[in-house]
CSV table of N, CA and C in Angstrom, one decimal:
chain,number,residue,atom,x,y,z
A,114,MET,N,0.8,-1.2,0.0
A,114,MET,CA,0.0,0.0,0.0
A,114,MET,C,0.9,1.3,0.0
A,115,SER,N,1.9,1.3,0.7
A,115,SER,CA,2.8,2.4,0.8
A,115,SER,C,3.5,2.7,-0.5
A,116,SER,N,3.8,1.6,-1.3
A,116,SER,CA,4.4,1.8,-2.6
A,116,SER,C,3.4,2.3,-3.6
A,117,GLU,N,2.2,1.9,-3.4
A,117,GLU,CA,1.1,2.5,-4.3
A,117,GLU,C,0.9,4.0,-4.0
A,118,ASN,N,0.9,4.4,-2.7
A,118,ASN,CA,0.8,5.8,-2.3
A,118,ASN,C,2.0,6.6,-2.8
A,119,GLU,N,3.2,6.0,-2.7
A,119,GLU,CA,4.4,6.6,-3.2
A,119,GLU,C,4.3,6.9,-4.7
A,120,PHE,N,3.8,5.9,-5.4
A,120,PHE,CA,3.6,6.0,-6.9
A,120,PHE,C,2.6,7.1,-7.2
A,121,LYS,N,1.5,7.2,-6.5
A,121,LYS,CA,0.5,8.2,-6.7
A,121,LYS,C,1.1,9.6,-6.4
A,122,LYS,N,1.9,9.7,-5.4
A,122,LYS,CA,2.5,10.9,-5.0
A,122,LYS,C,3.5,11.4,-6.1
A,123,GLN,N,4.2,10.5,-6.7
A,123,GLN,CA,5.2,10.8,-7.8
A,123,GLN,C,4.4,11.2,-9.0
A,124,VAL,N,3.4,10.5,-9.3
A,124,VAL,CA,2.6,10.9,-10.5
A,124,VAL,C,2.0,12.3,-10.3
A,125,ARG,N,1.4,12.5,-9.1
A,125,ARG,CA,0.8,13.8,-8.8
A,125,ARG,C,1.9,14.9,-9.0
A,126,GLY,N,3.1,14.7,-8.5
A,126,GLY,CA,4.2,15.7,-8.6
A,126,GLY,C,4.6,15.9,-10.0
A,127,LEU,N,4.7,14.8,-10.8
A,127,LEU,CA,5.0,14.9,-12.2
A,127,LEU,C,3.9,15.7,-13.0
A,128,TYR,N,2.6,15.4,-12.6
A,128,TYR,CA,1.5,16.1,-13.2
A,128,TYR,C,1.6,17.6,-13.0
A,129,GLN,N,1.9,18.0,-11.7
A,129,GLN,CA,2.0,19.4,-11.4
A,129,GLN,C,3.1,20.1,-12.1
A,130,LYS,N,4.2,19.4,-12.3
A,130,LYS,CA,5.4,19.9,-13.0
A,130,LYS,C,5.0,20.1,-14.5
A,131,LEU,N,4.3,19.1,-15.1
A,131,LEU,CA,3.9,19.3,-16.5
A,131,LEU,C,2.9,20.5,-16.7
A,132,ILE,N,2.0,20.6,-15.8
A,132,ILE,CA,1.0,21.8,-15.8
A,132,ILE,C,1.8,23.1,-15.8
A,133,ALA,N,2.8,23.2,-14.9
A,133,ALA,CA,3.6,24.4,-14.7
A,133,ALA,C,4.4,24.6,-16.0
A,134,ALA,N,4.9,23.6,-16.6
A,134,ALA,CA,5.7,23.7,-17.8
A,134,ALA,C,4.9,24.2,-19.0
A,135,PHE,N,3.7,23.6,-19.1
A,135,PHE,CA,2.8,24.0,-20.2
A,135,PHE,C,2.3,25.5,-20.0
A,136,GLY,N,2.1,25.8,-18.7
A,136,GLY,CA,1.7,27.2,-18.4
A,136,GLY,C,2.8,28.2,-18.8
A,137,LEU,N,4.1,27.9,-18.5
A,137,LEU,CA,5.2,28.7,-18.9
A,137,LEU,C,5.4,28.8,-20.4
A,138,ILE,N,5.2,27.7,-21.1
A,138,ILE,CA,5.3,27.7,-22.5
A,138,ILE,C,4.2,28.5,-23.1
A,139,ALA,N,3.0,28.4,-22.6
A,139,ALA,CA,1.8,29.2,-23.2
A,139,ALA,C,2.1,30.6,-22.9
A,140,PHE,N,2.6,31.0,-21.8
A,140,PHE,CA,2.9,32.4,-21.5
A,140,PHE,C,4.0,32.9,-22.4
A,141,ALA,N,5.0,32.1,-22.6
A,141,ALA,CA,6.1,32.6,-23.5
A,141,ALA,C,5.6,32.7,-25.0
A,142,VAL,N,4.7,31.8,-25.4
A,142,VAL,CA,4.1,32.0,-26.8
A,142,VAL,C,3.3,33.2,-26.9
A,143,PHE,N,2.5,33.5,-25.8
A,143,PHE,CA,1.7,34.7,-25.8
A,143,PHE,C,2.5,35.9,-25.9
A,144,ILE,N,3.6,36.0,-25.1
A,144,ILE,CA,4.5,37.2,-25.1
A,144,ILE,C,5.1,37.3,-26.5
A,145,PHE,N,5.6,36.2,-27.1
A,145,PHE,CA,6.2,36.2,-28.4
A,145,PHE,C,5.3,36.8,-29.4
A,146,ILE,N,4.0,36.3,-29.4
A,146,ILE,CA,3.0,36.8,-30.4
A,146,ILE,C,2.7,38.2,-30.2
A,147,TYR,N,2.6,38.6,-28.9
A,147,TYR,CA,2.3,40.0,-28.6
A,147,TYR,C,3.4,41.0,-29.1
A,148,VAL,N,4.6,40.6,-28.9
A,148,VAL,CA,5.8,41.4,-29.3
A,148,VAL,C,5.9,41.4,-30.8
A,149,ALA,N,5.6,40.2,-31.4
A,149,ALA,CA,5.6,40.2,-32.9
A,149,ALA,C,4.6,41.1,-33.5
A,150,LEU,N,3.4,41.2,-32.9
A,150,LEU,CA,2.4,42.1,-33.4
A,150,LEU,C,2.5,43.5,-33.1
A,151,ASN,N,3.3,43.8,-32.0
A,151,ASN,CA,3.5,45.2,-31.5
A,151,ASN,C,5.0,45.4,-31.2
A,152,PRO,N,5.8,45.5,-32.3
A,152,PRO,CA,7.2,45.7,-32.1
A,152,PRO,C,7.6,47.0,-31.4
A,153,SER,N,6.7,47.9,-31.4
A,153,SER,CA,7.0,49.2,-30.9
A,153,SER,C,7.1,49.2,-29.4
A,154,ILE,N,6.6,48.2,-28.7
A,154,ILE,CA,6.7,48.2,-27.2
A,154,ILE,C,8.2,47.9,-26.8
A,155,LEU,N,9.0,47.5,-27.7
A,155,LEU,CA,10.4,47.3,-27.3
A,155,LEU,C,11.3,48.5,-27.6
A,156,GLN,N,10.7,49.5,-28.2
A,156,GLN,CA,11.4,50.7,-28.5
A,156,GLN,C,11.2,51.7,-27.3
A,157,ASN,N,12.3,52.3,-27.0
A,157,ASN,CA,12.2,53.3,-25.8
A,157,ASN,C,11.9,54.7,-26.3
A,158,GLU,N,12.0,54.9,-27.6
A,158,GLU,CA,11.8,56.2,-28.1
A,158,GLU,C,10.3,56.5,-28.2
A,159,PRO,N,9.8,57.6,-27.8
A,159,PRO,CA,8.4,57.9,-28.0
A,159,PRO,C,8.1,58.1,-29.4
A,160,GLU,N,6.9,57.7,-29.8
A,160,GLU,CA,6.4,57.8,-31.1
A,160,GLU,C,6.3,59.3,-31.5
A,161,GLU,N,6.6,59.5,-32.7
A,161,GLU,CA,6.5,60.9,-33.1
A,161,GLU,C,5.1,61.3,-33.3
A,162,THR,N,4.8,62.5,-32.8
A,162,THR,CA,3.4,62.9,-33.0
A,162,THR,C,3.3,63.7,-34.3
A,163,ALA,N,2.3,63.2,-35.0
A,163,ALA,CA,2.1,63.9,-36.3
A,163,ALA,C,1.4,65.3,-36.0
A,164,ILE,N,2.0,66.2,-36.6
A,164,ILE,CA,1.5,67.6,-36.5
A,164,ILE,C,0.8,67.9,-37.8
A,165,ILE,N,-0.5,68.2,-37.6
A,165,ILE,CA,-1.3,68.5,-38.8
A,165,ILE,C,-1.5,70.0,-38.8
A,166,THR,N,-1.1,70.5,-39.9
A,166,THR,CA,-1.3,71.9,-40.1
A,166,THR,C,-2.7,72.1,-40.7
A,167,ILE,N,-3.4,73.0,-40.2
A,167,ILE,CA,-4.7,73.3,-40.7
A,167,ILE,C,-4.6,74.4,-41.7
A,168,PRO,N,-4.9,74.2,-42.9
A,168,PRO,CA,-4.7,75.2,-43.9
A,168,PRO,C,-5.6,76.4,-43.7
A,169,GLU,N,-5.1,77.5,-44.1
A,169,GLU,CA,-5.8,78.8,-44.0
A,169,GLU,C,-7.0,78.7,-44.9
A,170,VAL,N,-8.1,79.3,-44.5
A,170,VAL,CA,-9.3,79.3,-45.4
A,170,VAL,C,-9.1,80.4,-46.4
A,171,GLU,N,-9.2,79.9,-47.6
A,171,GLU,CA,-9.1,80.8,-48.7
A,171,GLU,C,-10.4,80.9,-49.4
A,172,GLY,N,-10.6,82.0,-50.1
A,172,GLY,CA,-11.8,82.1,-50.8
A,172,GLY,C,-12.2,83.5,-50.9
A,173,LYS,N,-13.0,83.8,-51.8
A,173,LYS,CA,-13.5,85.1,-52.1
A,173,LYS,C,-14.6,85.5,-51.2
A,174,ILE,N,-14.6,86.7,-50.7
A,174,ILE,CA,-15.7,87.2,-49.9
A,174,ILE,C,-16.4,88.3,-50.7
A,175,GLU,N,-17.7,88.1,-51.0
A,175,GLU,CA,-18.4,89.1,-51.7
A,175,GLU,C,-19.7,89.5,-50.9
A,176,ASN,N,-19.8,90.8,-50.7
A,176,ASN,CA,-21.0,91.3,-49.9
A,176,ASN,C,-21.1,90.6,-48.5
A,177,GLY,N,-19.9,90.4,-47.9
A,177,GLY,CA,-19.9,89.8,-46.6
A,177,GLY,C,-20.2,88.3,-46.5
A,178,ILE,N,-20.2,87.7,-47.7
A,178,ILE,CA,-20.5,86.2,-47.7
A,178,ILE,C,-19.3,85.5,-48.3
A,179,HIS,N,-18.8,84.5,-47.7
A,179,HIS,CA,-17.7,83.6,-48.2
A,179,HIS,C,-18.3,82.9,-49.4
A,180,VAL,N,-17.9,83.1,-50.6
A,180,VAL,CA,-18.5,82.6,-51.8
A,180,VAL,C,-18.5,81.1,-51.9
A,181,ALA,N,-17.4,80.5,-51.5
A,181,ALA,CA,-17.3,79.0,-51.6
A,181,ALA,C,-18.2,78.3,-50.7
A,182,THR,N,-18.5,78.9,-49.5
A,182,THR,CA,-19.4,78.1,-48.6
A,182,THR,C,-20.7,78.7,-48.4
A,183,GLY,N,-20.8,80.0,-48.6
A,183,GLY,CA,-22.1,80.7,-48.3
A,183,GLY,C,-22.2,81.2,-46.8
A,184,PHE,N,-21.1,81.0,-46.1
A,184,PHE,CA,-21.1,81.5,-44.7
A,184,PHE,C,-20.9,83.0,-44.6
A,185,VAL,N,-21.5,83.6,-43.6
A,185,VAL,CA,-21.3,85.0,-43.4
A,185,VAL,C,-19.8,85.2,-42.9
A,186,ASP,N,-19.2,86.3,-43.5
A,186,ASP,CA,-17.9,86.6,-43.1
A,186,ASP,C,-17.9,87.3,-41.8
A,187,ALA,N,-17.4,86.7,-40.8
A,187,ALA,CA,-17.4,87.2,-39.4
A,187,ALA,C,-16.3,86.5,-38.6
A,188,GLU,N,-16.1,87.0,-37.4
A,188,GLU,CA,-15.1,86.3,-36.6
A,188,GLU,C,-15.6,84.9,-36.3
A,189,GLY,N,-14.7,83.9,-36.5
A,189,GLY,CA,-15.0,82.5,-36.3
A,189,GLY,C,-15.2,81.8,-37.6
A,190,LEU,N,-15.3,82.5,-38.7
A,190,LEU,CA,-15.5,81.9,-40.0
A,190,LEU,C,-14.5,80.8,-40.3
A,191,THR,N,-13.2,81.1,-40.1
A,191,THR,CA,-12.2,80.1,-40.4
A,191,THR,C,-12.4,78.8,-39.5
A,192,GLU,N,-12.7,78.9,-38.3
A,192,GLU,CA,-12.9,77.8,-37.4
A,192,GLU,C,-14.1,77.0,-37.9
A,193,VAL,N,-15.1,77.6,-38.3
A,193,VAL,CA,-16.3,76.9,-38.7
A,193,VAL,C,-16.0,76.2,-40.0
A,194,ILE,N,-15.4,76.8,-40.9
A,194,ILE,CA,-15.1,76.1,-42.2
A,194,ILE,C,-14.1,74.9,-42.0
A,195,GLN,N,-13.1,75.1,-41.1
A,195,GLN,CA,-12.2,74.0,-40.9
A,195,GLN,C,-12.8,72.9,-40.1
A,196,ASN,N,-13.8,73.1,-39.3
A,196,ASN,CA,-14.3,72.0,-38.4
A,196,ASN,C,-15.6,71.5,-38.9
A,197,CYS,N,-16.4,72.3,-39.6
A,197,CYS,CA,-17.7,71.8,-40.0
A,197,CYS,C,-17.7,71.3,-41.5
A,198,THR,N,-17.1,72.0,-42.4
A,198,THR,CA,-17.2,71.5,-43.8
A,198,THR,C,-16.3,70.4,-44.1
A,199,ASN,N,-15.5,69.9,-43.2
A,199,ASN,CA,-14.8,68.7,-43.4
A,199,ASN,C,-15.7,67.5,-43.5
A,200,CYS,N,-16.8,67.5,-42.8
A,200,CYS,CA,-17.7,66.4,-42.8
A,200,CYS,C,-19.0,66.6,-43.6
A,201,HIS,N,-19.5,67.8,-43.6
A,201,HIS,CA,-20.8,68.1,-44.3
A,201,HIS,C,-20.8,69.4,-45.0
A,202,SER,N,-21.8,69.6,-45.8
A,202,SER,CA,-21.9,70.8,-46.6
A,202,SER,C,-22.2,72.0,-45.7
A,203,ALA,N,-21.7,73.1,-46.1
A,203,ALA,CA,-22.0,74.4,-45.4
A,203,ALA,C,-23.5,74.7,-45.4
A,204,LYS,N,-24.2,74.2,-46.4
A,204,LYS,CA,-25.6,74.4,-46.4
A,204,LYS,C,-26.4,73.8,-45.2
A,205,LEU,N,-25.8,72.7,-44.7
A,205,LEU,CA,-26.4,72.1,-43.5
A,205,LEU,C,-26.3,73.0,-42.4
A,206,VAL,N,-25.4,73.9,-42.3
A,206,VAL,CA,-25.3,74.9,-41.3
A,206,VAL,C,-26.2,76.1,-41.6
A,207,THR,N,-26.0,76.6,-42.8
A,207,THR,CA,-26.7,77.8,-43.1
A,207,THR,C,-28.2,77.7,-43.2
A,208,GLN,N,-28.7,76.5,-43.4
A,208,GLN,CA,-30.2,76.3,-43.4
A,208,GLN,C,-30.8,76.2,-42.0
A,209,ASN,N,-30.0,76.1,-41.0
A,209,ASN,CA,-30.5,76.0,-39.7
A,209,ASN,C,-30.3,77.3,-38.9
A,210,ARG,N,-31.2,77.5,-38.0
A,210,ARG,CA,-31.1,78.7,-37.1
A,210,ARG,C,-31.4,78.2,-35.7
A,211,MET,N,-30.4,78.4,-34.8
A,211,MET,CA,-30.5,78.0,-33.4
A,211,MET,C,-29.9,79.0,-32.5
A,212,THR,N,-30.3,78.8,-31.2
A,212,THR,CA,-29.7,79.6,-30.2
A,212,THR,C,-28.3,79.0,-29.8
A,213,LYS,N,-27.6,79.7,-29.0
A,213,LYS,CA,-26.3,79.2,-28.6
A,213,LYS,C,-26.4,77.8,-27.9
A,214,GLU,N,-27.4,77.6,-27.1
A,214,GLU,CA,-27.7,76.3,-26.5
A,214,GLU,C,-28.0,75.3,-27.5
A,215,GLY,N,-28.8,75.7,-28.5
A,215,GLY,CA,-29.1,74.7,-29.6
A,215,GLY,C,-27.9,74.3,-30.4
A,216,TRP,N,-27.0,75.2,-30.7
A,216,TRP,CA,-25.8,74.9,-31.4
A,216,TRP,C,-24.9,74.0,-30.6
A,217,VAL,N,-24.8,74.3,-29.3
A,217,VAL,CA,-24.0,73.4,-28.4
A,217,VAL,C,-24.6,72.0,-28.3
A,218,ALA,N,-25.9,71.9,-28.2
A,218,ALA,CA,-26.5,70.6,-28.2
A,218,ALA,C,-26.3,69.9,-29.5
A,219,THR,N,-26.3,70.6,-30.6
A,219,THR,CA,-26.1,69.9,-31.9
A,219,THR,C,-24.7,69.4,-32.0
A,220,ILE,N,-23.7,70.2,-31.5
A,220,ILE,CA,-22.3,69.8,-31.5
A,220,ILE,C,-22.2,68.5,-30.6
A,221,ARG,N,-22.8,68.6,-29.4
A,221,ARG,CA,-22.7,67.4,-28.5
A,221,ARG,C,-23.3,66.1,-29.2
A,222,TRP,N,-24.4,66.3,-29.9
A,222,TRP,CA,-25.0,65.2,-30.6
A,222,TRP,C,-24.1,64.6,-31.7
A,223,MET,N,-23.4,65.6,-32.4
A,223,MET,CA,-22.5,65.1,-33.4
A,223,MET,C,-21.3,64.4,-32.8
A,224,GLN,N,-20.9,64.9,-31.6
A,224,GLN,CA,-19.7,64.2,-31.0
A,224,GLN,C,-20.1,62.8,-30.5
A,225,GLU,N,-21.3,62.7,-30.0
A,225,GLU,CA,-21.8,61.4,-29.4
A,225,GLU,C,-22.2,60.4,-30.5
A,226,THR,N,-22.7,60.9,-31.6
A,226,THR,CA,-23.2,59.9,-32.6
A,226,THR,C,-22.5,59.9,-33.9
A,227,GLN,N,-21.8,61.0,-34.2
A,227,GLN,CA,-21.3,61.2,-35.6
A,227,GLN,C,-19.7,61.2,-35.6
A,228,ASN,N,-19.1,60.9,-34.5
A,228,ASN,CA,-17.7,60.9,-34.4
A,228,ASN,C,-17.0,62.3,-34.6
A,229,LEU,N,-17.8,63.3,-34.2
A,229,LEU,CA,-17.1,64.7,-34.3
A,229,LEU,C,-16.1,64.7,-33.2
A,230,TRP,N,-14.9,65.2,-33.6
A,230,TRP,CA,-13.8,65.3,-32.6
A,230,TRP,C,-14.1,66.4,-31.6
A,231,ASP,N,-13.3,66.4,-30.6
A,231,ASP,CA,-13.3,67.5,-29.5
A,231,ASP,C,-12.8,68.8,-30.2
A,232,LEU,N,-13.6,69.8,-30.1
A,232,LEU,CA,-13.3,71.0,-30.8
A,232,LEU,C,-12.3,71.9,-29.9
A,233,GLY,N,-12.1,71.5,-28.7
A,233,GLY,CA,-11.1,72.1,-27.9
A,233,GLY,C,-11.4,73.6,-27.7
A,234,ASN,N,-10.4,74.4,-27.7
A,234,ASN,CA,-10.6,75.8,-27.5
A,234,ASN,C,-11.3,76.6,-28.6
A,235,GLN,N,-11.5,75.9,-29.7
A,235,GLN,CA,-12.1,76.5,-30.9
A,235,GLN,C,-13.7,76.4,-30.8
A,236,GLU,N,-14.1,75.6,-29.8
A,236,GLU,CA,-15.6,75.4,-29.7
A,236,GLU,C,-16.3,76.8,-29.4
A,237,GLU,N,-15.7,77.5,-28.5
A,237,GLU,CA,-16.4,78.8,-28.1
A,237,GLU,C,-16.5,79.7,-29.3
A,238,ALA,N,-15.4,79.8,-30.1
A,238,ALA,CA,-15.4,80.7,-31.3
A,238,ALA,C,-16.5,80.2,-32.3
A,239,ILE,N,-16.6,78.9,-32.5
A,239,ILE,CA,-17.5,78.3,-33.4
A,239,ILE,C,-19.0,78.5,-33.0
A,240,VAL,N,-19.2,78.3,-31.7
A,240,VAL,CA,-20.6,78.4,-31.2
A,240,VAL,C,-21.0,79.9,-31.2
A,241,ASN,N,-20.1,80.8,-30.9
A,241,ASN,CA,-20.4,82.2,-31.0
A,241,ASN,C,-20.7,82.6,-32.4
A,242,TYR,N,-19.9,82.2,-33.3
A,242,TYR,CA,-20.1,82.5,-34.7
A,242,TYR,C,-21.5,82.0,-35.2
A,243,LEU,N,-21.8,80.8,-34.8
A,243,LEU,CA,-23.1,80.2,-35.3
A,243,LEU,C,-24.3,80.9,-34.6
A,244,ALA,N,-24.1,81.2,-33.3
A,244,ALA,CA,-25.2,81.8,-32.5
A,244,ALA,C,-25.5,83.2,-33.0
A,245,ILE,N,-24.4,83.9,-33.4
A,245,ILE,CA,-24.6,85.3,-33.9
A,245,ILE,C,-25.1,85.3,-35.3
A,246,ASN,N,-24.5,84.5,-36.2
A,246,ASN,CA,-24.8,84.6,-37.6
A,246,ASN,C,-26.0,83.7,-38.1
A,247,TYR,N,-26.3,82.7,-37.3
A,247,TYR,CA,-27.3,81.8,-37.6
A,247,TYR,C,-28.3,81.6,-36.4
A,248,ALA,N,-28.7,82.7,-35.9
A,248,ALA,CA,-29.6,82.7,-34.7
A,248,ALA,C,-31.0,82.6,-35.2
A,249,PRO,N,-31.9,82.2,-34.4
A,249,PRO,CA,-33.3,82.1,-34.8
A,249,PRO,C,-33.8,83.5,-35.2
A,250,GLN,N,-34.6,83.6,-36.3
A,250,GLN,CA,-35.1,84.8,-36.8
A,250,GLN,C,-36.6,84.9,-36.4
A,251,LYS,N,-36.9,86.1,-36.0
A,251,LYS,CA,-38.3,86.3,-35.7
A,251,LYS,C,-39.1,86.5,-37.0
A,252,LYS,N,-40.2,85.8,-37.0
A,252,LYS,CA,-41.1,85.9,-38.2
A,252,LYS,C,-42.3,86.7,-37.8
A,253,GLY,N,-42.7,87.6,-38.5
A,253,GLY,CA,-43.9,88.3,-38.2
A,253,GLY,C,-44.6,88.8,-39.4
A,254,ARG,N,-45.4,89.7,-39.3
A,254,ARG,CA,-46.1,90.2,-40.4
A,254,ARG,C,-45.2,91.0,-41.3
A,255,ARG,N,-45.5,91.1,-42.5
A,255,ARG,CA,-44.7,91.9,-43.4
A,255,ARG,C,-44.9,93.4,-43.1
A,256,GLU,N,-43.9,94.1,-43.6
A,256,GLU,CA,-44.0,95.6,-43.4
A,256,GLU,C,-45.1,96.1,-44.2
A,257,VAL,N,-45.6,97.3,-43.8
A,257,VAL,CA,-46.6,98.0,-44.5
A,257,VAL,C,-46.1,98.4,-45.8
A,258,LEU,N,-46.9,98.2,-46.9
A,258,LEU,CA,-46.5,98.6,-48.2
A,258,LEU,C,-46.5,100.1,-48.3
A,259,THR,N,-45.5,100.7,-48.9
A,259,THR,CA,-45.5,102.1,-49.1
A,259,THR,C,-45.0,102.4,-50.5
A,260,ASP,N,-45.3,103.6,-51.0
A,260,ASP,CA,-44.8,104.0,-52.3
A,260,ASP,C,-45.4,103.1,-53.4
A,261,ILE,N,-46.6,102.8,-53.3
A,261,ILE,CA,-47.2,101.9,-54.3
A,261,ILE,C,-48.1,102.7,-55.3
A,262,GLU,N,-47.9,102.5,-56.5
A,262,GLU,CA,-48.8,103.1,-57.5
A,262,GLU,C,-50.0,102.2,-57.8
A,263,TRP,N,-51.1,102.5,-57.3
A,263,TRP,CA,-52.3,101.7,-57.5
A,263,TRP,C,-52.8,101.9,-58.9
A,264,TYR,N,-53.4,101.0,-59.5
A,264,TYR,CA,-54.0,101.1,-60.8
A,264,TYR,C,-55.4,100.5,-60.7
A,265,SER,N,-56.2,100.9,-61.6
A,265,SER,CA,-57.6,100.3,-61.6
A,265,SER,C,-57.6,99.2,-62.7
A,266,LEU,N,-58.4,98.2,-62.4
A,266,LEU,CA,-58.5,97.1,-63.3
A,266,LEU,C,-59.4,97.4,-64.4
A,267,GLU,N,-59.0,97.0,-65.5
A,267,GLU,CA,-59.8,97.2,-66.7
A,267,GLU,C,-60.8,96.0,-66.9
A,268,LYS,N,-61.9,96.4,-67.4
A,268,LYS,CA,-62.9,95.4,-67.5
A,268,LYS,C,-62.8,94.6,-68.8
């Protein structure tokens, strides 16, 4: 009986050593594959940050309107063109009229659902531009007609 127990003990010890060996091999294979797929983790140099230069907005301004986009020429025009017209037409902006809160809510919606990037410190300039130039317009009755030459209808 004691030799049988000794045998079981040896088998159990061998089994534990095999499990440990397979675990080490699996870990080594995982590390090898991870390094093979991501060789940059072995580099000590920081990755270079790509600096994107935002081109200046060019275009003709006629009667206070940027001809290429139809935007009103005012402070913030450059930021609006650079951030809005990359994804959609300028007409999508010019056909809407909202308050400052409405424009902020629209920007938040685009950030949450349309992958609009963080506008950073340009957001205030953009929102101010939109709220000033594309604010809700009051609609009322037309002005009283003046200087009209009335004529009589002929039968």
